[in-house]
């Protein structure tokens, strides 16, 4: 035979490559009659078949995991906050005691010369006078050996002493403070409780023992005198002790020697200078907050300054007697013992010039009684 036999009905109407893929399938008439179509209802399809929309696998578990993690984070934050509060109440370091600074008490004593004030050149007066062995400027304000106390570390003591030295430099050596009326280098170091008293003292000074500008700083009237030499000689001591578990007391006792001349226009005489001496004994208190903020409280100021006349008003500025001038014969103003209010410090002393010291003078000793060491009291005229 040459090929496949064709069916009795003849060749297929749509032959495809001489082969029919359904050639092997044969359905007899009984099979076709028995076949019938069945369509499920919607209820049947919903009951036996899976949902058309399903959650992605694992999404519900991740949401539950995130919820648990959030609760754990909130619990951790709450525990940390509770621990911080507990540690704050259990702080082993002493809590600073709230203490208000007291008003400054001042005593300013003019020192009157017995004879005319000697004059000369500023260089010769400083080199040959009683301050010849003193150091110049801030170099004359030396810190004592620093040792920790019962309640303050050595670093805290050092900071307290440095703060006091900055105050002494600003209030006794700054040329702008001495003759230009500047007060900021002094005021910025004060405890805020003393700021109002300080401002009133420099703006409206009065002789009431609390509002004398010359108790806070050394000041001259620029219309009367000026510095003849920028070198200011300084000699003195610093001491410290505890005034309580939370307070350091620092005592400074320094003598400042200035070369002055009249403040006049035009050329000055070379030999027209004279010396003016100010001794300041200051008591300072510094608590822990003061030490941390680099500030202090000036508790008391005892000042001797001359040459001046006993009748000079020294509340706002010192009134030096210059070369060739003599003190007037008037004494200090009288004080009424029956008057009310704070009594005025009607004191005056006699200026006695000593020879240049051979060595550094002995200052007040360190210890609990350093602030009560004997002082050279001014002589009554």
Short mmCIF file of C-alpha atoms in Angstrom, two decimals:
data_model
loop_
_atom_site.label_atom_id
_atom_site.label_comp_id
_atom_site.label_asym_id
_atom_site.label_seq_id
_atom_site.Cartn_x
_atom_site.Cartn_y
_atom_site.Cartn_z
CA UNK A 1 0.00 0.00 0.00
CA UNK A 2 1.11 3.46 -0.70
CA UNK A 3 -0.47 5.28 2.28
CA UNK A 4 -3.06 5.24 4.98
CA UNK A 5 -6.55 4.11 4.07
CA UNK A 6 -9.21 6.85 3.91
CA UNK A 7 -12.45 6.58 5.89
CA UNK A 8 -15.52 5.33 4.15
CA UNK A 9 -17.05 8.83 4.20
CA UNK A 10 -14.09 10.12 2.24
CA UNK A 11 -11.21 12.39 3.24
CA UNK A 12 -11.76 14.90 6.13
CA UNK A 13 -12.98 18.34 5.26
CA UNK A 14 -10.15 20.14 7.06
CA UNK A 15 -7.13 17.93 6.93
CA UNK A 16 -4.09 19.18 8.90
CA UNK A 17 -0.86 17.72 7.75
CA UNK A 18 -2.65 14.45 6.82
CA UNK A 19 -3.13 13.78 10.60
CA UNK A 20 -6.02 14.35 13.04
CA UNK A 21 -5.07 14.66 16.73
CA UNK A 22 -8.55 13.53 17.73
CA UNK A 23 -8.43 10.47 15.43
CA UNK A 24 -7.97 8.11 18.40
CA UNK A 25 -11.02 9.50 20.30
CA UNK A 26 -14.22 7.61 19.42
CA UNK A 27 -17.59 8.49 21.14
CA UNK A 28 -20.41 6.13 20.46
CA UNK A 29 -24.02 7.27 20.44
CA UNK A 30 -24.84 5.78 23.85
CA UNK A 31 -21.97 7.75 25.47
CA UNK A 32 -23.14 10.99 23.95
CA UNK A 33 -26.74 10.43 25.06
CA UNK A 34 -25.64 9.59 28.60
CA UNK A 35 -23.53 12.75 28.88
CA UNK A 36 -25.24 15.76 30.53
CA UNK A 37 -24.10 19.16 31.82
CA UNK A 38 -24.41 20.15 35.51
CA UNK A 39 -23.91 23.71 36.81
CA UNK A 40 -23.38 24.40 40.52
CA UNK A 41 -25.44 27.09 42.21
CA UNK A 42 -23.83 30.12 43.86
CA UNK A 43 -24.48 28.71 47.34
CA UNK A 44 -22.86 25.43 46.35
CA UNK A 45 -19.87 27.21 44.91
CA UNK A 46 -19.49 29.29 48.11
CA UNK A 47 -19.78 26.29 50.39
CA UNK A 48 -17.34 23.90 48.83
CA UNK A 49 -14.76 26.24 47.28
CA UNK A 50 -12.01 28.41 48.88
CA UNK A 51 -12.36 32.16 49.31
CA UNK A 52 -11.59 34.25 46.27
CA UNK A 53 -9.46 36.66 48.40
CA UNK A 54 -7.01 35.36 50.94
CA UNK A 55 -4.54 37.04 53.30
CA UNK A 56 -0.95 36.73 52.34
CA UNK A 57 0.81 34.10 54.37
CA UNK A 58 2.59 35.48 57.46
CA UNK A 59 1.03 39.02 57.45
CA UNK A 60 -1.07 38.46 60.55
CA UNK A 61 1.89 37.02 62.43
CA UNK A 62 4.07 40.02 61.50
CA UNK A 63 1.39 42.42 62.77
CA UNK A 64 1.21 40.58 66.07
CA UNK A 65 5.01 40.62 66.28
CA UNK A 66 5.16 44.38 65.74
CA UNK A 67 2.51 44.93 68.39
CA UNK A 68 4.47 42.94 70.93
CA UNK A 69 7.68 44.83 70.04
CA UNK A 70 5.93 48.18 70.54
CA UNK A 71 4.64 47.15 73.95
CA UNK A 72 8.13 46.00 74.93
CA UNK A 73 9.62 49.35 73.84
CA UNK A 74 7.09 51.31 75.90
CA UNK A 75 7.82 49.13 78.91
CA UNK A 76 11.57 49.68 78.47
CA UNK A 77 11.14 53.48 78.32
CA UNK A 78 8.95 53.42 81.44
CA UNK A 79 11.54 51.37 83.32
CA UNK A 80 14.36 53.73 82.26
CA UNK A 81 12.38 56.77 83.44
CA UNK A 82 11.61 55.10 86.77
CA UNK A 83 15.29 54.24 87.23
CA UNK A 84 16.32 57.85 86.51
CA UNK A 85 13.84 59.17 89.07
CA UNK A 86 15.07 56.65 91.64
CA UNK A 87 18.71 57.55 91.06
CA UNK A 88 17.83 61.24 91.38
CA UNK A 89 16.30 60.66 94.80
CA UNK A 90 19.24 58.48 95.80
CA UNK A 91 21.94 60.96 94.62
CA UNK A 92 24.98 60.41 96.90
CA UNK A 93 26.27 63.97 96.38
CA UNK A 94 25.02 66.70 98.73
CA UNK A 95 22.29 68.87 97.30
CA UNK A 96 23.25 72.57 97.22
CA UNK A 97 21.46 74.48 99.95
CA UNK A 98 19.54 77.50 98.75
CA UNK A 99 21.30 80.49 100.34
CA UNK A 100 20.77 84.14 99.62
CA UNK A 101 23.72 86.50 99.64
CA UNK A 102 23.70 89.12 102.37
CA UNK A 103 24.32 92.84 101.75
CA UNK A 104 27.93 94.01 101.67
CA UNK A 105 29.11 95.90 104.77
CA UNK A 106 31.78 98.52 104.03
CA UNK A 107 34.13 100.69 106.07
CA UNK A 108 36.27 103.25 104.25
CA UNK A 109 38.87 105.09 106.34
CA UNK A 110 40.70 108.13 104.91
CA UNK A 111 44.35 108.44 105.93
CA UNK A 112 45.45 112.04 106.41
CA UNK A 113 49.16 113.05 106.11
CA UNK A 114 50.83 115.19 108.76
CA UNK A 115 52.89 117.12 106.19
CA UNK A 116 52.64 118.11 102.52
CA UNK A 117 52.46 115.22 100.10
CA UNK A 118 55.91 114.55 98.56
CA UNK A 119 56.17 114.62 94.80
CA UNK A 120 58.57 113.48 92.12
CA UNK A 121 58.68 111.39 89.00
CA UNK A 122 56.50 108.29 88.96
CA UNK A 123 59.53 106.08 88.28
CA UNK A 124 61.55 107.36 91.22
CA UNK A 125 58.62 107.28 93.62
CA UNK A 126 57.85 103.65 92.76
CA UNK A 127 61.49 102.56 92.72
CA UNK A 128 62.57 104.26 95.95
CA UNK A 129 59.33 104.52 97.93
CA UNK A 130 57.73 102.12 100.40
CA UNK A 131 56.37 99.95 97.54
CA UNK A 132 59.74 99.40 95.92
CA UNK A 133 59.79 95.71 96.87
CA UNK A 134 56.24 95.03 95.76
CA UNK A 135 55.33 93.27 92.55
CA UNK A 136 53.59 94.92 89.63
CA UNK A 137 49.93 94.35 88.78
CA UNK A 138 48.31 90.93 88.96
CA UNK A 139 51.69 89.31 89.70
CA UNK A 140 51.35 90.68 93.23
CA UNK A 141 48.15 88.70 93.87
CA UNK A 142 49.46 85.21 94.54
CA UNK A 143 47.38 82.14 95.33
CA UNK A 144 48.25 80.24 98.51
CA UNK A 145 49.10 76.53 98.45
CA UNK A 146 45.90 74.72 97.55
CA UNK A 147 44.74 71.74 99.59
CA UNK A 148 41.36 70.09 99.59
CA UNK A 149 39.09 70.70 102.56
CA UNK A 150 36.62 68.39 104.23
CA UNK A 151 33.83 69.24 101.78
CA UNK A 152 35.61 70.84 98.80
CA UNK A 153 38.06 69.30 96.36
CA UNK A 154 41.35 70.95 95.47
CA UNK A 155 39.96 71.94 92.06
CA UNK A 156 36.96 73.67 93.69
CA UNK A 157 39.27 75.55 96.06
CA UNK A 158 41.43 76.61 93.13
CA UNK A 159 38.44 77.90 91.17
CA UNK A 160 37.27 79.88 94.21
CA UNK A 161 40.68 81.50 94.66
CA UNK A 162 40.97 82.31 90.96
CA UNK A 163 37.52 83.94 91.05
CA UNK A 164 38.60 86.12 93.97
CA UNK A 165 41.81 87.07 92.16
CA UNK A 166 39.82 88.04 89.07
CA UNK A 167 37.67 90.26 91.27
CA UNK A 168 40.72 91.93 92.83
CA UNK A 169 42.30 92.53 89.44
CA UNK A 170 39.09 93.96 87.99
CA UNK A 171 38.26 96.16 91.00
CA UNK A 172 41.79 97.39 91.83
CA UNK A 173 43.98 97.24 88.72
CA UNK A 174 41.82 97.77 85.63
CA UNK A 175 42.56 101.32 84.32
CA UNK A 176 39.03 101.67 82.95
CA UNK A 177 37.59 100.92 86.38
CA UNK A 178 40.07 103.21 88.16
CA UNK A 179 39.54 106.39 86.14
CA UNK A 180 36.93 105.82 83.40
CA UNK A 181 33.89 104.84 85.44
CA UNK A 182 33.59 101.32 83.99
CA UNK A 183 32.01 98.83 86.41
CA UNK A 184 31.27 95.71 84.32
CA UNK A 185 34.52 93.84 85.17
CA UNK A 186 33.39 93.97 88.81
CA UNK A 187 29.63 93.57 88.50
CA UNK A 188 29.79 90.46 86.30
CA UNK A 189 31.55 88.51 89.09
CA UNK A 190 28.98 89.26 91.78
CA UNK A 191 26.26 86.97 93.09
CA UNK A 192 22.92 88.07 91.54
CA UNK A 193 21.56 88.78 95.04
CA UNK A 194 24.11 91.61 95.37
CA UNK A 195 23.63 93.14 91.94
CA UNK A 196 20.96 95.63 93.01
CA UNK A 197 23.08 96.83 95.94
CA UNK A 198 26.12 97.19 93.70
CA UNK A 199 24.22 99.17 91.05
CA UNK A 200 22.85 101.56 93.65
CA UNK A 201 26.30 101.97 95.20
CA UNK A 202 27.93 103.06 91.95
CA UNK A 203 24.97 105.11 90.69
CA UNK A 204 23.86 106.80 93.94
CA UNK A 205 26.51 106.22 96.62
CA UNK A 206 25.67 107.08 100.22
CA UNK A 207 27.61 106.90 103.47
CA UNK A 208 25.39 104.32 105.18
CA UNK A 209 27.83 101.42 105.43
CA UNK A 210 26.14 99.52 102.59
CA UNK A 211 26.14 101.75 99.50
CA UNK A 212 29.67 103.09 99.22
CA UNK A 213 31.12 102.56 95.75
CA UNK A 214 34.66 102.56 97.15
CA UNK A 215 33.82 99.48 99.20
CA UNK A 216 33.29 97.50 95.99
CA UNK A 217 36.16 98.94 93.92
CA UNK A 218 38.95 101.50 93.72
CA UNK A 219 37.75 104.57 91.85
CA UNK A 220 39.14 108.07 91.25
CA UNK A 221 37.39 111.11 89.85
CA UNK A 222 38.78 111.44 86.28
CA UNK A 223 38.19 115.18 86.41
CA UNK A 224 40.70 115.50 89.26
CA UNK A 225 43.42 112.86 88.88
CA UNK A 226 44.83 110.36 86.42
CA UNK A 227 47.40 107.58 86.50
CA UNK A 228 50.96 108.88 86.13
CA UNK A 229 52.28 105.36 85.53
CA UNK A 230 50.53 102.20 84.39
CA UNK A 231 52.58 100.13 86.86
CA UNK A 232 50.56 99.54 90.02
CA UNK A 233 52.46 97.93 92.88
CA UNK A 234 50.69 95.18 94.84
CA UNK A 235 51.55 93.23 97.97
CA UNK A 236 49.36 91.00 100.13
CA UNK A 237 47.94 87.58 100.89
CA UNK A 238 44.99 85.30 100.23
CA UNK A 239 43.67 82.73 102.69
CA UNK A 240 40.69 80.38 102.72
CA UNK A 241 38.72 78.16 105.05
CA UNK A 242 35.36 76.44 105.17
CA UNK A 243 32.47 78.53 106.47
CA UNK A 244 30.15 75.51 106.37
CA UNK A 245 29.61 72.26 104.56
CA UNK A 246 28.51 74.15 101.44
CA UNK A 247 30.49 77.42 101.63
CA UNK A 248 34.09 78.54 101.30
CA UNK A 249 35.32 81.77 102.89
CA UNK A 250 38.22 83.58 101.24
CA UNK A 251 39.98 86.56 102.85
CA UNK A 252 42.15 88.93 100.83
CA UNK A 253 44.47 91.52 102.43
CA UNK A 254 46.34 93.58 99.82
CA UNK A 255 48.00 96.97 99.59
CA UNK A 256 47.84 98.76 96.22
CA UNK A 257 50.16 101.67 95.45
CA UNK A 258 49.28 104.05 92.59
CA UNK A 259 51.31 106.86 91.01
CA UNK A 260 48.90 109.76 90.35
CA UNK A 261 49.08 113.26 88.90
CA UNK A 262 46.59 116.09 88.36
CA UNK A 263 44.19 115.64 85.46
CA UNK A 264 44.86 118.89 83.58
CA UNK A 265 45.08 119.64 79.88
CA UNK A 266 48.45 120.37 78.38
CA UNK A 267 51.88 119.00 79.29
CA UNK A 268 52.49 117.62 82.77
CA UNK A 269 55.46 118.30 84.99
CA UNK A 270 57.71 115.27 85.13
CA UNK A 271 58.09 115.64 88.90
CA UNK A 272 54.39 116.30 89.51
CA UNK A 273 53.48 112.73 90.45
CA UNK A 274 52.69 111.43 93.92
CA UNK A 275 51.87 108.08 95.50
CA UNK A 276 48.46 107.01 96.71
CA UNK A 277 48.01 103.85 98.79
CA UNK A 278 44.91 101.72 99.29
CA UNK A 279 44.75 98.78 101.64
CA UNK A 280 41.75 96.49 101.09
CA UNK A 281 40.74 93.70 103.45
CA UNK A 282 37.86 91.84 101.81
CA UNK A 283 35.86 88.82 102.95
CA UNK A 284 34.28 86.64 100.27
CA UNK A 285 31.85 83.73 100.46
CA UNK A 286 31.44 81.20 97.65
CA UNK A 287 29.01 78.28 97.70
CA UNK A 288 29.05 75.41 95.23
CA UNK A 289 26.84 77.23 92.76
CA UNK A 290 29.09 80.31 92.91
CA UNK A 291 32.16 78.17 92.26
CA UNK A 292 30.48 76.47 89.31
CA UNK A 293 29.36 79.79 87.77
CA UNK A 294 32.59 81.72 88.53
CA UNK A 295 31.01 84.32 90.80
CA UNK A 296 31.23 85.37 94.46
CA UNK A 297 29.62 87.21 97.35
CA UNK A 298 31.51 90.11 98.92
CA UNK A 299 30.61 89.89 102.59
CA UNK A 300 32.60 92.81 104.03
CA UNK A 301 35.12 95.40 102.90
CA UNK A 302 37.53 97.30 105.15
CA UNK A 303 39.43 99.99 103.22
CA UNK A 304 42.19 102.41 104.27
CA UNK A 305 43.21 104.96 101.63
CA UNK A 306 45.49 107.99 101.62
CA UNK A 307 46.71 110.60 101.49
CA UNK A 308 43.27 112.18 101.87
CA UNK A 309 41.70 114.76 104.10
CA UNK A 310 39.59 113.45 106.95
CA UNK A 311 36.66 115.50 105.68
CA UNK A 312 36.83 114.01 102.16
CA UNK A 313 33.66 112.37 100.89
CA UNK A 314 34.90 108.96 99.76
CA UNK A 315 31.57 107.24 99.16
CA UNK A 316 31.52 107.70 95.37
CA UNK A 317 35.27 108.02 94.64
CA UNK A 318 38.53 108.39 96.51
CA UNK A 319 39.86 111.99 96.83
CA UNK A 320 43.66 111.87 96.74
CA UNK A 321 45.84 114.72 97.92
CA UNK A 322 48.45 115.30 95.23
CA UNK A 323 52.07 116.48 95.29
CA UNK A 324 52.54 119.51 97.54
CA UNK A 325 49.01 119.47 98.99
CA UNK A 326 48.20 119.29 102.69
CA UNK A 327 45.26 117.77 104.50
CA UNK A 328 42.73 120.30 105.78
CA UNK A 329 42.32 120.81 109.47
CA UNK A 330 38.73 119.65 109.55
CA UNK A 331 38.08 116.28 111.07
CA UNK A 332 35.47 113.76 110.04
CA UNK A 333 31.84 114.73 110.17
CA UNK A 334 30.09 114.11 113.46
CA UNK A 335 27.64 111.31 114.12
CA UNK A 336 24.40 111.69 116.05
CA UNK A 337 24.01 108.67 118.39
CA UNK A 338 20.30 109.39 118.69
CA UNK A 339 19.67 109.27 114.96
CA UNK A 340 17.85 106.31 113.50
CA UNK A 341 19.05 104.14 110.64
CA UNK A 342 22.48 102.78 109.86
CA UNK A 343 25.19 104.92 111.50
CA UNK A 344 27.86 106.41 109.28
CA UNK A 345 31.46 105.27 109.54
CA UNK A 346 32.96 108.58 110.70
CA UNK A 347 36.56 107.37 110.88
CA UNK A 348 39.88 108.89 109.93
CA UNK A 349 43.46 107.80 110.40
CA UNK A 350 46.93 109.29 110.20
CA UNK A 351 49.05 108.31 107.21
CA UNK A 352 52.45 107.10 108.37
CA UNK A 353 54.79 106.11 105.54
CA UNK A 354 57.15 103.28 106.40
CA UNK A 355 60.47 102.46 104.77
CA UNK A 356 60.59 99.87 101.96
CA UNK A 357 60.06 96.39 103.42
CA UNK A 358 62.98 94.01 103.44
CA UNK A 359 60.76 90.97 102.83
CA UNK A 360 57.16 90.05 102.18
CA UNK A 361 54.85 90.99 105.07
CA UNK A 362 53.13 88.31 107.06
CA UNK A 363 49.50 88.03 105.98
CA UNK A 364 46.58 86.53 107.84
CA UNK A 365 47.19 82.84 108.53
CA UNK A 366 45.14 80.13 106.90
CA UNK A 367 42.62 78.30 109.02
CA UNK A 368 39.29 78.87 110.71
CA UNK A 369 40.45 82.20 112.24
CA UNK A 370 42.10 83.63 109.12
CA UNK A 371 39.37 86.25 108.71
CA UNK A 372 39.88 87.41 112.29
CA UNK A 373 43.60 88.01 112.21
CA UNK A 374 44.82 91.30 113.72
CA UNK A 375 44.96 94.30 111.44
CA UNK A 376 46.95 97.53 111.58
CA UNK A 377 44.27 99.79 112.97
CA UNK A 378 44.39 103.45 111.84
CA UNK A 379 45.60 105.84 114.50
CA UNK A 380 43.18 108.41 115.79
CA UNK A 381 44.30 111.96 115.08
#
